[in-house]
Amino acid sequence: GEGVGGGGGTLLEWEGQQIGEVFAYGMPLEQMDGAQYTLRRMPVVVLAIAAIICVILGGSFGTALVPLRAVVCITWMLVVAIGASVMVYQLGYLEFLGLEALAPAGGSLFWISPSVALAVLVGLGLDYDIFLMDSVMENWQEGKDGREAVIAALDQAGTIISAAGIIMFLAFGALLASTTPVLNQIGFMLCVGVLLDCFVTTKVTIPCLMALVPDDANFWPLKQSATRELAIGREPSFGLEGEISRDCPRLSSRGREEPERSPRGAEVASSHPEIGRDHASSPQMSTSRRPSCSLAVSRSLTPTL
């Protein structure tokens, strides 16, 4: 040509020189920008979620191992769910089935699929984990050891967790009936994650870990409550403001000392003197029973747990 930009010279002479900026706009480019930003921020989001899980579960259950174990189990569930999706939709392992919902689309996963599945699976995984651990802690406080507590918790909450998982599996499975590939991928990840969490993590992984780890580590630094100490046959320990006495007056529900009640026969004798004279020598009428053991504790007593 005669020149570029009216400056003269040929295209070969202008090659490699900056003559301006070129901008491209459109939906594909916006999706590329969104994918890059999302993937760049993903590690920060994952670390923030792990920190929030540790704070919430640690504050709720009062133990250090429960939140760490929950983070590990949820991470394992996410890795398996996303890995299975890569095998199906990127490598085409189930393409021989001839199902459109399980066929590779574009040769890779859509960037939005792992992001959506991450948020939903973390919420569901925590939900089922809290169901189980709440029952475990309740049984442990009643005096059972770690193995007995988790077995009883499975008996109490296992059916509820399984029913909830089946319901969510059916709900997420409806996404596989869609003709949109991104919805198929999200539905597949959610179905795999729910099945793993309901029937593997809560039924096998958590019980095995709690059975292998000693109780001191499972529930550390949580101290035994007075209810648990009484359940396992130990006397509860209190602070300096209270003491245990095996021969003490009975306390009412408000912490006040109740007056000793005389036997019914003594009340009758007081209203009928002639009966009192005849039965004055009876040990059943002249004596009153004191409680074998009760706790004489001031109202400001706070147990040392």
PDB file of C-alpha atoms in Angstrom:
ATOM      1  CA  GLY A   1       0.000   0.000   0.000  1.00  0.00           C
ATOM      2  CA  GLU A   2       0.938   3.633  -0.156  1.00  0.00           C
ATOM      3  CA  GLY A   3       1.093   4.092   3.583  1.00  0.00           C
ATOM      4  CA  VAL A   4      -0.485   3.550   6.971  1.00  0.00           C
ATOM      5  CA  GLY A   5      -2.368   6.304   8.755  1.00  0.00           C
ATOM      6  CA  GLY A   6      -1.255   8.840   6.203  1.00  0.00           C
ATOM      7  CA  GLY A   7       2.282   8.656   7.525  1.00  0.00           C
ATOM      8  CA  GLY A   8       3.752   7.109   4.447  1.00  0.00           C
ATOM      9  CA  GLY A   9       5.794   3.951   4.213  1.00  0.00           C
ATOM     10  CA  THR A  10       4.749   0.383   3.574  1.00  0.00           C
ATOM     11  CA  LEU A  11       3.162  -2.153   5.964  1.00  0.00           C
ATOM     12  CA  LEU A  12       6.505  -3.901   6.320  1.00  0.00           C
ATOM     13  CA  GLU A  13       8.055  -0.684   7.583  1.00  0.00           C
ATOM     14  CA  TRP A  14       5.306  -0.277  10.229  1.00  0.00           C
ATOM     15  CA  GLU A  15       5.498  -3.874  11.362  1.00  0.00           C
ATOM     16  CA  GLY A  16       6.303  -4.238  15.067  1.00  0.00           C
ATOM     17  CA  GLN A  17       5.468  -0.631  15.899  1.00  0.00           C
ATOM     18  CA  GLN A  18       2.549   0.467  18.078  1.00  0.00           C
ATOM     19  CA  ILE A  19       0.112   2.498  16.039  1.00  0.00           C
ATOM     20  CA  GLY A  20      -2.902   2.365  18.431  1.00  0.00           C
ATOM     21  CA  GLU A  21      -5.088   0.184  20.670  1.00  0.00           C
ATOM     22  CA  VAL A  22      -7.656  -2.301  19.439  1.00  0.00           C
ATOM     23  CA  PHE A  23     -10.605  -3.278  21.680  1.00  0.00           C
ATOM     24  CA  ALA A  24     -12.869  -6.282  21.171  1.00  0.00           C
ATOM     25  CA  TYR A  25     -16.291  -6.615  22.756  1.00  0.00           C
ATOM     26  CA  GLY A  26     -18.863  -9.384  22.927  1.00  0.00           C
ATOM     27  CA  MET A  27     -20.386 -12.128  25.060  1.00  0.00           C
ATOM     28  CA  PRO A  28     -17.561 -14.665  24.541  1.00  0.00           C
ATOM     29  CA  LEU A  29     -14.971 -12.134  25.659  1.00  0.00           C
ATOM     30  CA  GLU A  30     -17.026 -11.200  28.723  1.00  0.00           C
ATOM     31  CA  GLN A  31     -17.218 -14.858  29.667  1.00  0.00           C
ATOM     32  CA  MET A  32     -13.465 -15.191  29.291  1.00  0.00           C
ATOM     33  CA  ASP A  33     -12.918 -12.224  31.604  1.00  0.00           C
ATOM     34  CA  GLY A  34     -15.378 -13.671  34.131  1.00  0.00           C
ATOM     35  CA  ALA A  35     -13.700 -17.063  34.014  1.00  0.00           C
ATOM     36  CA  GLN A  36     -10.239 -15.601  34.554  1.00  0.00           C
ATOM     37  CA  TYR A  37     -11.395 -13.452  37.462  1.00  0.00           C
ATOM     38  CA  THR A  38     -13.300 -16.328  39.091  1.00  0.00           C
ATOM     39  CA  LEU A  39     -10.441 -18.799  38.809  1.00  0.00           C
ATOM     40  CA  ARG A  40      -7.974 -16.203  40.053  1.00  0.00           C
ATOM     41  CA  ARG A  41     -10.069 -15.544  43.167  1.00  0.00           C
ATOM     42  CA  MET A  42     -10.982 -19.181  43.782  1.00  0.00           C
ATOM     43  CA  PRO A  43      -8.103 -19.964  46.213  1.00  0.00           C
ATOM     44  CA  VAL A  44      -9.040 -16.964  48.347  1.00  0.00           C
ATOM     45  CA  VAL A  45     -12.676 -18.065  48.436  1.00  0.00           C
ATOM     46  CA  VAL A  46     -11.733 -21.627  49.405  1.00  0.00           C
ATOM     47  CA  LEU A  47      -9.483 -20.451  52.254  1.00  0.00           C
ATOM     48  CA  ALA A  48     -12.171 -18.067  53.494  1.00  0.00           C
ATOM     49  CA  ILE A  49     -14.767 -20.855  53.487  1.00  0.00           C
ATOM     50  CA  ALA A  50     -12.410 -23.164  55.410  1.00  0.00           C
ATOM     51  CA  ALA A  51     -11.748 -20.457  58.009  1.00  0.00           C
ATOM     52  CA  ILE A  52     -15.458 -19.745  58.453  1.00  0.00           C
ATOM     53  CA  ILE A  53     -16.196 -23.460  58.865  1.00  0.00           C
ATOM     54  CA  CYS A  54     -13.517 -23.799  61.555  1.00  0.00           C
ATOM     55  CA  VAL A  55     -14.793 -20.775  63.471  1.00  0.00           C
ATOM     56  CA  ILE A  56     -18.474 -21.743  63.343  1.00  0.00           C
ATOM     57  CA  LEU A  57     -18.076 -25.451  64.110  1.00  0.00           C
ATOM     58  CA  GLY A  58     -15.350 -24.857  66.683  1.00  0.00           C
ATOM     59  CA  GLY A  59     -17.498 -22.327  68.506  1.00  0.00           C
ATOM     60  CA  SER A  60     -20.623 -24.483  68.286  1.00  0.00           C
ATOM     61  CA  PHE A  61     -19.173 -27.819  69.426  1.00  0.00           C
ATOM     62  CA  GLY A  62     -16.221 -26.548  71.460  1.00  0.00           C
ATOM     63  CA  THR A  63     -13.743 -28.997  69.933  1.00  0.00           C
ATOM     64  CA  ALA A  64     -10.735 -28.565  67.675  1.00  0.00           C
ATOM     65  CA  LEU A  65     -10.879 -31.836  65.728  1.00  0.00           C
ATOM     66  CA  VAL A  66     -14.505 -31.584  64.546  1.00  0.00           C
ATOM     67  CA  PRO A  67     -14.032 -28.490  62.321  1.00  0.00           C
ATOM     68  CA  LEU A  68     -10.720 -29.775  60.930  1.00  0.00           C
ATOM     69  CA  ARG A  69     -12.268 -33.136  60.113  1.00  0.00           C
ATOM     70  CA  ALA A  70     -15.248 -31.381  58.493  1.00  0.00           C
ATOM     71  CA  VAL A  71     -12.950 -29.319  56.264  1.00  0.00           C
ATOM     72  CA  VAL A  72     -11.039 -32.439  55.179  1.00  0.00           C
ATOM     73  CA  CYS A  73     -14.212 -34.412  54.434  1.00  0.00           C
ATOM     74  CA  ILE A  74     -15.815 -31.567  52.474  1.00  0.00           C
ATOM     75  CA  THR A  75     -12.614 -31.009  50.499  1.00  0.00           C
ATOM     76  CA  TRP A  76     -12.451 -34.705  49.664  1.00  0.00           C
ATOM     77  CA  MET A  77     -16.081 -34.651  48.522  1.00  0.00           C
ATOM     78  CA  LEU A  78     -15.467 -31.641  46.253  1.00  0.00           C
ATOM     79  CA  VAL A  79     -12.338 -33.178  44.735  1.00  0.00           C
ATOM     80  CA  VAL A  80     -14.142 -36.422  43.917  1.00  0.00           C
ATOM     81  CA  ALA A  81     -17.217 -34.649  42.500  1.00  0.00           C
ATOM     82  CA  ILE A  82     -15.211 -32.297  40.275  1.00  0.00           C
ATOM     83  CA  GLY A  83     -12.811 -35.083  39.271  1.00  0.00           C
ATOM     84  CA  ALA A  84     -15.709 -37.314  38.231  1.00  0.00           C
ATOM     85  CA  SER A  85     -17.104 -34.453  36.154  1.00  0.00           C
ATOM     86  CA  VAL A  86     -13.754 -34.041  34.402  1.00  0.00           C
ATOM     87  CA  MET A  87     -13.689 -37.747  33.599  1.00  0.00           C
ATOM     88  CA  VAL A  88     -17.212 -37.614  32.156  1.00  0.00           C
ATOM     89  CA  TYR A  89     -17.403 -34.253  30.399  1.00  0.00           C
ATOM     90  CA  GLN A  90     -13.766 -33.710  29.457  1.00  0.00           C
ATOM     91  CA  LEU A  91     -12.361 -37.188  28.923  1.00  0.00           C
ATOM     92  CA  GLY A  92     -15.635 -38.769  27.780  1.00  0.00           C
ATOM     93  CA  TYR A  93     -15.563 -41.885  29.973  1.00  0.00           C
ATOM     94  CA  LEU A  94     -19.369 -42.322  29.740  1.00  0.00           C
ATOM     95  CA  GLU A  95     -19.753 -41.299  26.134  1.00  0.00           C
ATOM     96  CA  PHE A  96     -20.402 -44.929  25.156  1.00  0.00           C
ATOM     97  CA  LEU A  97     -23.780 -44.729  26.926  1.00  0.00           C
ATOM     98  CA  GLY A  98     -25.065 -42.426  24.231  1.00  0.00           C
ATOM     99  CA  LEU A  99     -26.759 -40.069  26.708  1.00  0.00           C
ATOM    100  CA  GLU A 100     -26.751 -36.414  25.770  1.00  0.00           C
ATOM    101  CA  ALA A 101     -26.621 -35.345  29.414  1.00  0.00           C
ATOM    102  CA  LEU A 102     -23.333 -37.248  29.904  1.00  0.00           C
ATOM    103  CA  ALA A 103     -21.715 -36.384  26.581  1.00  0.00           C
ATOM    104  CA  PRO A 104     -18.619 -34.131  26.430  1.00  0.00           C
ATOM    105  CA  ALA A 105     -19.384 -30.561  25.413  1.00  0.00           C
ATOM    106  CA  GLY A 106     -16.554 -28.406  24.126  1.00  0.00           C
ATOM    107  CA  GLY A 107     -13.856 -30.706  25.438  1.00  0.00           C
ATOM    108  CA  SER A 108     -13.731 -29.153  28.926  1.00  0.00           C
ATOM    109  CA  LEU A 109     -15.834 -28.074  31.898  1.00  0.00           C
ATOM    110  CA  PHE A 110     -17.556 -24.725  31.854  1.00  0.00           C
ATOM    111  CA  TRP A 111     -15.874 -22.374  34.302  1.00  0.00           C
ATOM    112  CA  ILE A 112     -19.119 -21.619  36.114  1.00  0.00           C
ATOM    113  CA  SER A 113     -19.929 -25.277  36.897  1.00  0.00           C
ATOM    114  CA  PRO A 114     -17.324 -25.866  39.659  1.00  0.00           C
ATOM    115  CA  SER A 115     -18.078 -22.452  41.165  1.00  0.00           C
ATOM    116  CA  VAL A 116     -21.793 -23.154  41.590  1.00  0.00           C
ATOM    117  CA  ALA A 117     -21.237 -26.736  42.745  1.00  0.00           C
ATOM    118  CA  LEU A 118     -18.675 -25.575  45.324  1.00  0.00           C
ATOM    119  CA  ALA A 119     -21.118 -23.280  47.104  1.00  0.00           C
ATOM    120  CA  VAL A 120     -24.014 -25.753  47.126  1.00  0.00           C
ATOM    121  CA  LEU A 121     -21.990 -28.804  48.164  1.00  0.00           C
ATOM    122  CA  VAL A 122     -20.266 -26.979  51.017  1.00  0.00           C
ATOM    123  CA  GLY A 123     -23.652 -25.988  52.424  1.00  0.00           C
ATOM    124  CA  LEU A 124     -25.126 -29.471  52.093  1.00  0.00           C
ATOM    125  CA  GLY A 125     -22.009 -31.153  53.448  1.00  0.00           C
ATOM    126  CA  LEU A 126     -22.015 -28.953  56.536  1.00  0.00           C
ATOM    127  CA  ASP A 127     -25.731 -29.521  57.012  1.00  0.00           C
ATOM    128  CA  TYR A 128     -25.405 -33.308  57.137  1.00  0.00           C
ATOM    129  CA  ASP A 129     -22.219 -33.101  59.215  1.00  0.00           C
ATOM    130  CA  ILE A 130     -23.903 -30.922  61.833  1.00  0.00           C
ATOM    131  CA  PHE A 131     -26.895 -33.277  61.987  1.00  0.00           C
ATOM    132  CA  LEU A 132     -24.623 -36.184  62.814  1.00  0.00           C
ATOM    133  CA  MET A 133     -22.214 -34.411  65.167  1.00  0.00           C
ATOM    134  CA  ASP A 134     -25.004 -32.805  67.179  1.00  0.00           C
ATOM    135  CA  SER A 135     -26.361 -36.263  67.927  1.00  0.00           C
ATOM    136  CA  VAL A 136     -22.844 -37.551  68.682  1.00  0.00           C
ATOM    137  CA  MET A 137     -22.206 -34.777  71.206  1.00  0.00           C
ATOM    138  CA  GLU A 138     -25.564 -35.358  72.861  1.00  0.00           C
ATOM    139  CA  ASN A 139     -24.843 -39.055  73.347  1.00  0.00           C
ATOM    140  CA  TRP A 140     -21.316 -38.326  74.570  1.00  0.00           C
ATOM    141  CA  GLN A 141     -22.624 -35.921  77.193  1.00  0.00           C
ATOM    142  CA  GLU A 142     -24.976 -38.660  78.382  1.00  0.00           C
ATOM    143  CA  GLY A 143     -21.986 -40.817  79.325  1.00  0.00           C
ATOM    144  CA  LYS A 144     -21.165 -42.848  76.208  1.00  0.00           C
ATOM    145  CA  ASP A 145     -17.634 -43.029  74.850  1.00  0.00           C
ATOM    146  CA  GLY A 146     -16.770 -41.870  71.342  1.00  0.00           C
ATOM    147  CA  ARG A 147     -17.477 -45.181  69.609  1.00  0.00           C
ATOM    148  CA  GLU A 148     -20.783 -45.747  71.394  1.00  0.00           C
ATOM    149  CA  ALA A 149     -21.801 -42.132  70.805  1.00  0.00           C
ATOM    150  CA  VAL A 150     -21.264 -42.269  67.042  1.00  0.00           C
ATOM    151  CA  ILE A 151     -23.081 -45.614  66.762  1.00  0.00           C
ATOM    152  CA  ALA A 152     -26.049 -44.206  68.657  1.00  0.00           C
ATOM    153  CA  ALA A 153     -25.925 -41.056  66.507  1.00  0.00           C
ATOM    154  CA  LEU A 154     -26.074 -43.125  63.321  1.00  0.00           C
ATOM    155  CA  ASP A 155     -29.093 -44.928  64.696  1.00  0.00           C
ATOM    156  CA  GLN A 156     -30.797 -41.636  65.543  1.00  0.00           C
ATOM    157  CA  ALA A 157     -29.837 -39.351  62.647  1.00  0.00           C
ATOM    158  CA  GLY A 158     -28.712 -41.742  59.912  1.00  0.00           C
ATOM    159  CA  THR A 159     -32.190 -42.251  58.480  1.00  0.00           C
ATOM    160  CA  ILE A 160     -32.882 -38.512  58.384  1.00  0.00           C
ATOM    161  CA  ILE A 161     -29.600 -37.810  56.596  1.00  0.00           C
ATOM    162  CA  SER A 162     -30.235 -40.565  54.055  1.00  0.00           C
ATOM    163  CA  ALA A 163     -33.766 -39.341  53.347  1.00  0.00           C
ATOM    164  CA  ALA A 164     -32.553 -35.759  52.912  1.00  0.00           C
ATOM    165  CA  GLY A 165     -29.787 -36.929  50.578  1.00  0.00           C
ATOM    166  CA  ILE A 166     -32.174 -38.923  48.396  1.00  0.00           C
ATOM    167  CA  ILE A 167     -34.497 -35.926  48.115  1.00  0.00           C
ATOM    168  CA  MET A 168     -31.653 -33.632  47.053  1.00  0.00           C
ATOM    169  CA  PHE A 169     -30.345 -36.254  44.612  1.00  0.00           C
ATOM    170  CA  LEU A 170     -33.711 -36.404  42.873  1.00  0.00           C
ATOM    171  CA  ALA A 171     -33.936 -32.610  42.798  1.00  0.00           C
ATOM    172  CA  PHE A 172     -30.458 -32.153  41.332  1.00  0.00           C
ATOM    173  CA  GLY A 173     -30.937 -35.092  38.977  1.00  0.00           C
ATOM    174  CA  ALA A 174     -33.621 -33.095  37.188  1.00  0.00           C
ATOM    175  CA  LEU A 175     -30.845 -30.865  35.832  1.00  0.00           C
ATOM    176  CA  LEU A 176     -29.556 -33.815  33.824  1.00  0.00           C
ATOM    177  CA  ALA A 177     -32.763 -33.721  31.792  1.00  0.00           C
ATOM    178  CA  SER A 178     -31.860 -30.271  30.492  1.00  0.00           C
ATOM    179  CA  THR A 179     -30.425 -29.723  27.027  1.00  0.00           C
ATOM    180  CA  THR A 180     -28.028 -27.061  28.328  1.00  0.00           C
ATOM    181  CA  PRO A 181     -24.543 -28.560  28.876  1.00  0.00           C
ATOM    182  CA  VAL A 182     -23.652 -26.281  31.781  1.00  0.00           C
ATOM    183  CA  LEU A 183     -26.773 -27.376  33.690  1.00  0.00           C
ATOM    184  CA  ASN A 184     -25.914 -31.010  33.004  1.00  0.00           C
ATOM    185  CA  GLN A 185     -22.451 -30.527  34.469  1.00  0.00           C
ATOM    186  CA  ILE A 186     -23.733 -28.739  37.566  1.00  0.00           C
ATOM    187  CA  GLY A 187     -26.395 -31.391  38.141  1.00  0.00           C
ATOM    188  CA  PHE A 188     -23.860 -34.214  37.765  1.00  0.00           C
ATOM    189  CA  MET A 189     -21.461 -32.639  40.277  1.00  0.00           C
ATOM    190  CA  LEU A 190     -24.230 -32.056  42.805  1.00  0.00           C
ATOM    191  CA  CYS A 191     -25.590 -35.590  42.479  1.00  0.00           C
ATOM    192  CA  VAL A 192     -22.157 -37.161  42.960  1.00  0.00           C
ATOM    193  CA  GLY A 193     -21.369 -34.894  45.922  1.00  0.00           C
ATOM    194  CA  VAL A 194     -24.677 -35.564  47.691  1.00  0.00           C
ATOM    195  CA  LEU A 195     -24.356 -39.331  47.301  1.00  0.00           C
ATOM    196  CA  LEU A 196     -20.794 -39.276  48.622  1.00  0.00           C
ATOM    197  CA  ASP A 197     -21.638 -37.147  51.628  1.00  0.00           C
ATOM    198  CA  CYS A 198     -24.810 -39.009  52.622  1.00  0.00           C
ATOM    199  CA  PHE A 199     -23.705 -42.592  52.110  1.00  0.00           C
ATOM    200  CA  VAL A 200     -19.905 -42.498  52.435  1.00  0.00           C
ATOM    201  CA  THR A 201     -18.787 -39.537  54.546  1.00  0.00           C
ATOM    202  CA  THR A 202     -21.489 -39.623  57.238  1.00  0.00           C
ATOM    203  CA  LYS A 203     -21.901 -43.400  57.235  1.00  0.00           C
ATOM    204  CA  VAL A 204     -18.302 -44.610  56.885  1.00  0.00           C
ATOM    205  CA  THR A 205     -15.625 -41.909  57.025  1.00  0.00           C
ATOM    206  CA  ILE A 206     -16.730 -39.977  60.121  1.00  0.00           C
ATOM    207  CA  PRO A 207     -17.604 -43.067  62.235  1.00  0.00           C
ATOM    208  CA  CYS A 208     -14.289 -44.741  61.352  1.00  0.00           C
ATOM    209  CA  LEU A 209     -12.268 -41.639  62.188  1.00  0.00           C
ATOM    210  CA  MET A 210     -14.037 -41.166  65.519  1.00  0.00           C
ATOM    211  CA  ALA A 211     -13.599 -44.835  66.387  1.00  0.00           C
ATOM    212  CA  LEU A 212      -9.871 -44.772  65.618  1.00  0.00           C
ATOM    213  CA  VAL A 213      -9.102 -41.489  67.393  1.00  0.00           C
ATOM    214  CA  PRO A 214      -9.134 -41.501  71.232  1.00  0.00           C
ATOM    215  CA  ASP A 215     -11.900 -39.598  73.000  1.00  0.00           C
ATOM    216  CA  ASP A 216      -9.428 -37.127  74.475  1.00  0.00           C
ATOM    217  CA  ALA A 217      -8.505 -36.037  70.952  1.00  0.00           C
ATOM    218  CA  ASN A 218     -12.023 -36.248  69.499  1.00  0.00           C
ATOM    219  CA  PHE A 219     -13.515 -33.864  72.038  1.00  0.00           C
ATOM    220  CA  TRP A 220     -10.469 -31.783  73.014  1.00  0.00           C
ATOM    221  CA  PRO A 221     -10.486 -29.172  74.546  1.00  0.00           C
ATOM    222  CA  LEU A 222     -14.134 -29.692  75.569  1.00  0.00           C
ATOM    223  CA  LYS A 223     -14.444 -30.614  79.231  1.00  0.00           C
ATOM    224  CA  GLN A 224     -16.898 -33.105  80.629  1.00  0.00           C
ATOM    225  CA  SER A 225     -20.055 -31.483  81.934  1.00  0.00           C
ATOM    226  CA  ALA A 226     -21.534 -32.259  85.340  1.00  0.00           C
ATOM    227  CA  THR A 227     -24.266 -34.249  83.586  1.00  0.00           C
ATOM    228  CA  ARG A 228     -21.704 -36.484  81.868  1.00  0.00           C
ATOM    229  CA  GLU A 229     -19.678 -36.949  85.053  1.00  0.00           C
ATOM    230  CA  LEU A 230     -22.774 -38.091  86.909  1.00  0.00           C
ATOM    231  CA  ALA A 231     -23.727 -40.365  83.997  1.00  0.00           C
ATOM    232  CA  ILE A 232     -20.374 -42.175  84.085  1.00  0.00           C
ATOM    233  CA  GLY A 233     -20.436 -42.458  87.883  1.00  0.00           C
ATOM    234  CA  ARG A 234     -18.094 -39.612  88.806  1.00  0.00           C
ATOM    235  CA  GLU A 235     -18.798 -36.764  91.168  1.00  0.00           C
ATOM    236  CA  PRO A 236     -18.912 -33.396  89.364  1.00  0.00           C
ATOM    237  CA  SER A 237     -16.261 -30.848  90.277  1.00  0.00           C
ATOM    238  CA  PHE A 238     -17.262 -27.298  91.168  1.00  0.00           C
ATOM    239  CA  GLY A 239     -15.499 -24.034  91.815  1.00  0.00           C
ATOM    240  CA  LEU A 240     -14.505 -22.505  95.141  1.00  0.00           C
ATOM    241  CA  GLU A 241     -17.977 -21.145  95.887  1.00  0.00           C
ATOM    242  CA  GLY A 242     -19.625 -24.562  96.183  1.00  0.00           C
ATOM    243  CA  GLU A 243     -18.944 -27.907  97.747  1.00  0.00           C
ATOM    244  CA  ILE A 244     -20.424 -31.386  97.636  1.00  0.00           C
ATOM    245  CA  SER A 245     -22.079 -32.791 100.715  1.00  0.00           C
ATOM    246  CA  ARG A 246     -23.668 -36.193 101.082  1.00  0.00           C
ATOM    247  CA  ASP A 247     -25.615 -35.109 104.156  1.00  0.00           C
ATOM    248  CA  CYS A 248     -27.183 -31.791 103.310  1.00  0.00           C
ATOM    249  CA  PRO A 249     -30.658 -30.267 103.119  1.00  0.00           C
ATOM    250  CA  ARG A 250     -32.695 -30.587  99.960  1.00  0.00           C
ATOM    251  CA  LEU A 251     -32.637 -27.693  97.523  1.00  0.00           C
ATOM    252  CA  SER A 252     -35.629 -26.436  95.618  1.00  0.00           C
ATOM    253  CA  SER A 253     -35.549 -25.743  91.879  1.00  0.00           C
ATOM    254  CA  ARG A 254     -34.706 -22.084  92.675  1.00  0.00           C
ATOM    255  CA  GLY A 255     -31.682 -22.995  94.779  1.00  0.00           C
ATOM    256  CA  ARG A 256     -33.357 -22.275  98.152  1.00  0.00           C
ATOM    257  CA  GLU A 257     -33.401 -24.696 101.030  1.00  0.00           C
ATOM    258  CA  GLU A 258     -36.703 -26.482 101.427  1.00  0.00           C
ATOM    259  CA  PRO A 259     -38.039 -27.036 104.938  1.00  0.00           C
ATOM    260  CA  GLU A 260     -38.070 -30.625 106.073  1.00  0.00           C
ATOM    261  CA  ARG A 261     -41.457 -32.160 105.708  1.00  0.00           C
ATOM    262  CA  SER A 262     -42.756 -34.219 108.564  1.00  0.00           C
ATOM    263  CA  PRO A 263     -44.335 -37.572 107.819  1.00  0.00           C
ATOM    264  CA  ARG A 264     -48.014 -37.682 107.186  1.00  0.00           C
ATOM    265  CA  GLY A 265     -48.553 -39.565 110.429  1.00  0.00           C
ATOM    266  CA  ALA A 266     -46.932 -36.761 112.439  1.00  0.00           C
ATOM    267  CA  GLU A 267     -49.334 -34.217 110.919  1.00  0.00           C
ATOM    268  CA  VAL A 268     -52.265 -36.409 111.907  1.00  0.00           C
ATOM    269  CA  ALA A 269     -50.850 -36.828 115.422  1.00  0.00           C
ATOM    270  CA  SER A 270     -50.549 -33.072 115.861  1.00  0.00           C
ATOM    271  CA  SER A 271     -54.212 -32.571 114.974  1.00  0.00           C
ATOM    272  CA  HIS A 272     -55.366 -35.529 117.116  1.00  0.00           C
ATOM    273  CA  PRO A 273     -53.480 -35.676 120.455  1.00  0.00           C
ATOM    274  CA  GLU A 274     -54.949 -39.022 121.382  1.00  0.00           C
ATOM    275  CA  ILE A 275     -53.415 -40.598 118.296  1.00  0.00           C
ATOM    276  CA  GLY A 276     -50.086 -38.946 118.999  1.00  0.00           C
ATOM    277  CA  ARG A 277     -49.916 -40.439 122.495  1.00  0.00           C
ATOM    278  CA  ASP A 278     -50.622 -43.937 121.211  1.00  0.00           C
ATOM    279  CA  HIS A 279     -48.009 -43.765 118.472  1.00  0.00           C
ATOM    280  CA  ALA A 280     -45.367 -41.558 120.043  1.00  0.00           C
ATOM    281  CA  SER A 281     -43.036 -44.505 120.377  1.00  0.00           C
ATOM    282  CA  SER A 282     -43.404 -45.609 116.744  1.00  0.00           C
ATOM    283  CA  PRO A 283     -40.125 -44.993 114.834  1.00  0.00           C
ATOM    284  CA  GLN A 284     -42.039 -44.525 111.594  1.00  0.00           C
ATOM    285  CA  MET A 285     -44.010 -41.648 113.095  1.00  0.00           C
ATOM    286  CA  SER A 286     -41.240 -39.944 115.039  1.00  0.00           C
ATOM    287  CA  THR A 287     -38.447 -39.915 112.487  1.00  0.00           C
ATOM    288  CA  SER A 288     -38.122 -38.298 109.105  1.00  0.00           C
ATOM    289  CA  ARG A 289     -35.944 -39.349 106.253  1.00  0.00           C
ATOM    290  CA  ARG A 290     -33.259 -37.077 104.960  1.00  0.00           C
ATOM    291  CA  PRO A 291     -32.051 -37.231 101.366  1.00  0.00           C
ATOM    292  CA  SER A 292     -29.216 -39.676 100.922  1.00  0.00           C
ATOM    293  CA  CYS A 293     -27.197 -37.257  98.849  1.00  0.00           C
ATOM    294  CA  SER A 294     -27.808 -33.805  97.442  1.00  0.00           C
ATOM    295  CA  LEU A 295     -25.698 -30.820  96.468  1.00  0.00           C
ATOM    296  CA  ALA A 296     -25.462 -27.814  98.760  1.00  0.00           C
ATOM    297  CA  VAL A 297     -24.488 -25.118  96.306  1.00  0.00           C
ATOM    298  CA  SER A 298     -24.913 -21.385  96.510  1.00  0.00           C
ATOM    299  CA  ARG A 299     -26.976 -19.590  93.873  1.00  0.00           C
ATOM    300  CA  SER A 300     -23.868 -17.991  92.397  1.00  0.00           C
ATOM    301  CA  LEU A 301     -22.199 -21.370  91.900  1.00  0.00           C
ATOM    302  CA  THR A 302     -20.712 -21.887  88.449  1.00  0.00           C
ATOM    303  CA  PRO A 303     -19.490 -25.411  87.623  1.00  0.00           C
ATOM    304  CA  THR A 304     -15.902 -25.632  86.495  1.00  0.00           C
ATOM    305  CA  LEU A 305     -16.206 -27.419  83.146  1.00  0.00           C
TER     306      LEU A 305
END
